[in-house]
Amino acid sequence: MTKRLPKTAFLLLFLAISTSAHAGDDMELIQHMGTMQYMAHKAGLAIDSRNQPLASFYMHEIEEVIEKLKTVESYDGYPIASLVQSKLMPSFEKLEQAVTAVDWEDADSQFEKLLASCNTCHQATEHSFIRVRRTTANPFMQSFDPQR
Ligand code: HEC
């Protein structure tokens, strides 16, 4: 009995910590990340296809996720809102300008930089094992070609 007690106490402590780490804002964060990956993938495919209206559409969708992320004050002690502002916003805005200007060469390199800034934040939040990378594969039942 005396041997068992510390184990039980440890288990209860572990449960308390793991439950609180995945409540509220944290659940929202993972959903926002999934949406952002999806929208960024599609933005990349639209850029590959030189489809300006479609690329702008997905940039707007990413921006909506960014607005939501700016309301996530903290996650595991990391200041998400301010990290988004300092790490993601600069590269997002440059990509947005390139897409608006229909400068595909610039958009290509700014898109790579956007993904690099996603990964910079993953590193800053102890999630360096989440590495986003560009892919030109289109797994969607959707055409990214410009309309004729
Ligand atoms: C504010 C820092 C930050 C920025 C900026 C950021 N992430 Fe994340 N990302 C995180 C954290 C923290 C997690 C882990 C969330 C969790 O454990 O619930 C995560 C998780 C993820 C995941 C795993 C979720 C899943 O559905 O598989 C993906 C994918 C992801 N991010 C993609 C991106 C993409 C794409 C960008 C850039 C467009 C980005 N992230 C920008 C902090 C960030």
Tab-separated table of C-alpha atoms and ligand atoms in Angstrom:
chain	number	residue	atom	x	y	z
A	1	MET	CA	0.000	0.000	0.000
A	2	THR	CA	2.731	2.433	0.948
A	3	LYS	CA	4.488	1.423	-2.270
A	4	ARG	CA	1.402	2.030	-4.390
A	5	LEU	CA	0.493	5.483	-3.203
A	6	PRO	CA	3.244	7.450	-4.952
A	7	LYS	CA	2.405	5.743	-8.253
A	8	THR	CA	-1.261	6.707	-7.952
A	9	ALA	CA	-0.347	10.248	-7.039
A	10	PHE	CA	1.983	10.452	-10.025
A	11	LEU	CA	-0.725	9.131	-12.361
A	12	LEU	CA	-3.253	11.673	-11.088
A	13	LEU	CA	-0.751	14.478	-11.539
A	14	PHE	CA	0.032	13.304	-15.077
A	15	LEU	CA	-3.679	13.161	-15.956
A	16	ALA	CA	-4.252	16.649	-14.565
A	17	ILE	CA	-1.364	18.075	-16.594
A	18	SER	CA	-2.199	16.322	-19.873
A	19	THR	CA	-5.897	17.253	-19.637
A	20	SER	CA	-5.190	20.923	-19.073
A	21	ALA	CA	-2.652	20.966	-21.915
A	22	HIS	CA	-5.298	19.966	-24.454
A	23	ALA	CA	-8.253	22.062	-23.434
A	24	GLY	CA	-9.736	25.256	-24.824
A	25	ASP	CA	-7.379	27.324	-26.946
A	26	ASP	CA	-5.135	24.344	-27.609
A	27	MET	CA	-7.845	22.428	-29.453
A	28	GLU	CA	-8.554	25.529	-31.504
A	29	LEU	CA	-4.878	25.948	-32.322
A	30	ILE	CA	-4.491	22.517	-33.910
A	31	GLN	CA	-7.631	23.056	-35.997
A	32	HIS	CA	-6.416	26.444	-37.189
A	33	MET	CA	-3.063	24.887	-38.127
A	34	GLY	CA	-4.770	22.154	-40.148
A	35	THR	CA	-6.876	24.753	-41.970
A	36	MET	CA	-3.823	26.915	-42.607
A	37	GLN	CA	-1.891	23.980	-44.077
A	38	TYR	CA	-4.843	23.169	-46.346
A	39	MET	CA	-5.299	26.749	-47.552
A	40	ALA	CA	-1.541	27.271	-47.987
A	41	HIS	CA	-1.271	24.059	-50.029
A	42	LYS	CA	-4.026	25.321	-52.334
A	43	ALA	CA	-2.485	28.801	-52.517
A	44	GLY	CA	0.774	27.134	-53.594
A	45	LEU	CA	-0.985	25.132	-56.321
A	46	ALA	CA	-2.734	28.284	-57.578
A	47	ILE	CA	0.647	30.071	-57.683
A	48	ASP	CA	2.180	27.115	-59.574
A	49	SER	CA	-0.651	27.411	-62.099
A	50	ARG	CA	-0.264	31.209	-62.373
A	51	ASN	CA	-3.931	31.605	-61.432
A	52	GLN	CA	-4.198	35.063	-59.856
A	53	PRO	CA	-7.884	35.150	-58.773
A	54	LEU	CA	-7.567	31.712	-57.203
A	55	ALA	CA	-4.271	32.521	-55.458
A	56	SER	CA	-5.835	35.735	-54.055
A	57	PHE	CA	-8.819	33.753	-52.834
A	58	TYR	CA	-6.620	31.359	-50.849
A	59	MET	CA	-4.456	34.192	-49.522
A	60	HIS	CA	-7.642	35.682	-48.112
A	61	GLU	CA	-8.537	32.342	-46.500
A	62	ILE	CA	-5.087	32.148	-44.871
A	63	GLU	CA	-5.568	35.692	-43.605
A	64	GLU	CA	-8.821	34.681	-41.911
A	65	VAL	CA	-6.989	31.912	-40.049
A	66	ILE	CA	-4.257	34.387	-39.091
A	67	GLU	CA	-6.935	36.685	-37.620
A	68	LYS	CA	-8.171	33.790	-35.470
A	69	LEU	CA	-4.619	32.877	-34.411
A	70	LYS	CA	-4.151	36.443	-33.222
A	71	THR	CA	-6.842	35.760	-30.607
A	72	VAL	CA	-4.943	32.737	-29.181
A	73	GLU	CA	-3.069	34.439	-26.381
A	74	SER	CA	-1.042	31.480	-25.253
A	75	TYR	CA	-0.440	27.815	-25.856
A	76	ASP	CA	1.749	25.796	-23.466
A	77	GLY	CA	3.105	29.113	-22.281
A	78	TYR	CA	3.992	30.320	-25.800
A	79	PRO	CA	2.562	33.688	-26.877
A	80	ILE	CA	0.908	32.549	-30.123
A	81	ALA	CA	-0.628	35.914	-31.058
A	82	SER	CA	2.660	37.767	-30.799
A	83	LEU	CA	4.642	34.973	-32.502
A	84	VAL	CA	2.185	35.126	-35.413
A	85	GLN	CA	2.707	38.864	-35.591
A	86	SER	CA	6.514	38.704	-35.526
A	87	LYS	CA	7.227	35.471	-37.438
A	88	LEU	CA	4.349	34.916	-39.858
A	89	MET	CA	2.964	38.342	-40.766
A	90	PRO	CA	6.063	39.778	-42.499
A	91	SER	CA	6.347	36.870	-44.958
A	92	PHE	CA	2.586	36.617	-45.405
A	93	GLU	CA	2.350	40.295	-46.355
A	94	LYS	CA	5.204	40.028	-48.859
A	95	LEU	CA	3.538	37.047	-50.515
A	96	GLU	CA	0.231	38.905	-50.613
A	97	GLN	CA	1.906	41.854	-52.353
A	98	ALA	CA	3.559	39.578	-54.919
A	99	VAL	CA	0.242	37.840	-55.702
A	100	THR	CA	-1.584	41.179	-55.976
A	101	ALA	CA	1.151	42.463	-58.311
A	102	VAL	CA	0.921	39.242	-60.381
A	103	ASP	CA	4.695	38.865	-59.995
A	104	TRP	CA	4.966	35.069	-60.155
A	105	GLU	CA	8.712	34.867	-59.766
A	106	ASP	CA	8.510	36.874	-56.540
A	107	ALA	CA	5.398	34.942	-55.424
A	108	ASP	CA	7.328	31.670	-55.848
A	109	SER	CA	10.150	32.757	-53.598
A	110	GLN	CA	7.852	34.475	-51.081
A	111	PHE	CA	5.802	31.302	-50.835
A	112	GLU	CA	8.943	29.341	-49.886
A	113	LYS	CA	9.701	32.023	-47.284
A	114	LEU	CA	6.184	31.787	-45.858
A	115	LEU	CA	6.617	28.045	-45.304
A	116	ALA	CA	10.025	28.671	-43.742
A	117	SER	CA	8.387	31.058	-41.271
A	118	CYS	CA	5.760	28.415	-40.406
A	119	ASN	CA	8.636	26.109	-39.500
A	120	THR	CA	10.478	28.836	-37.587
A	121	CYS	CA	7.460	29.127	-35.327
A	122	HIS	CA	7.223	25.356	-34.937
A	123	GLN	CA	10.814	25.444	-33.732
A	124	ALA	CA	10.082	28.360	-31.395
A	125	THR	CA	7.179	26.428	-29.835
A	126	GLU	CA	8.981	23.081	-29.374
A	127	HIS	CA	7.261	21.535	-32.410
A	128	SER	CA	10.287	21.378	-34.703
A	129	PHE	CA	9.183	17.873	-35.720
A	130	ILE	CA	6.321	19.515	-37.671
A	131	ARG	CA	8.005	20.536	-40.917
A	132	VAL	CA	5.816	21.896	-43.690
A	133	ARG	CA	7.256	21.757	-47.181
A	134	ARG	CA	6.094	22.752	-50.608
A	135	THR	CA	4.543	20.158	-52.877
A	136	THR	CA	3.313	20.567	-56.433
A	137	ALA	CA	1.114	17.465	-56.183
A	138	ASN	CA	-2.613	18.133	-56.574
A	139	PRO	CA	-4.600	15.621	-54.501
A	140	PHE	CA	-7.809	17.680	-54.778
A	141	MET	CA	-10.714	17.138	-57.175
A	142	GLN	CA	-10.190	20.660	-58.366
A	143	SER	CA	-8.505	22.382	-61.288
A	144	PHE	CA	-6.017	25.103	-60.448
A	145	ASP	CA	-5.587	26.175	-64.079
A	146	PRO	CA	-6.585	29.740	-64.955
A	147	GLN	CA	-10.006	30.069	-66.562
A	148	ARG	CA	-10.035	30.624	-70.275
B	1	HEC	C1	2.667	30.901	-33.648
B	1	HEC	C2	3.572	29.880	-34.118
B	1	HEC	C3	3.153	29.069	-35.313
B	1	HEC	C4	3.051	29.508	-36.615
B	1	HEC	C5	3.314	30.898	-37.161
B	1	HEC	C6	2.652	28.350	-37.388
B	1	HEC	N1	2.488	27.261	-36.573
B	1	HEC	FE1	1.805	25.452	-37.138
B	1	HEC	N2	1.821	24.825	-35.214
B	1	HEC	C7	2.222	25.581	-34.120
B	1	HEC	C8	2.033	24.808	-32.904
B	1	HEC	C9	2.356	25.271	-31.488
B	1	HEC	C10	1.497	23.566	-33.304
B	1	HEC	C11	1.092	22.399	-32.391
B	1	HEC	C12	-0.332	22.601	-31.912
B	1	HEC	C13	-0.789	21.573	-30.909
B	1	HEC	O1	0.037	20.822	-30.381
B	1	HEC	O2	-1.997	21.520	-30.638
B	1	HEC	C14	1.390	23.618	-34.754
B	1	HEC	C15	0.912	22.565	-35.530
B	1	HEC	C16	0.878	22.567	-36.918
B	1	HEC	C17	0.489	21.435	-37.723
B	1	HEC	C18	0.069	20.069	-37.226
B	1	HEC	C19	-1.431	19.989	-37.290
B	1	HEC	C20	-1.959	19.053	-38.344
B	1	HEC	O3	-3.112	19.278	-38.760
B	1	HEC	O4	-1.243	18.149	-38.760
B	1	HEC	C21	0.567	21.824	-39.035
B	1	HEC	C22	0.290	20.994	-40.273
B	1	HEC	C23	0.983	23.208	-39.037
B	1	HEC	N3	1.167	23.618	-37.738
B	1	HEC	C24	1.110	23.956	-40.177
B	1	HEC	C25	1.470	25.296	-40.191
B	1	HEC	C26	1.578	26.098	-41.391
B	1	HEC	C27	1.315	25.606	-42.809
B	1	HEC	C28	1.972	27.339	-40.991
B	1	HEC	C29	2.274	28.554	-41.823
B	1	HEC	C30	1.353	28.944	-42.880
B	1	HEC	C31	2.099	27.298	-39.534
B	1	HEC	N4	1.781	26.042	-39.094
B	1	HEC	C32	2.473	28.376	-38.757
B	1	HEC	C33	2.738	26.858	-34.156
B	1	HEC	C34	2.794	27.659	-35.287
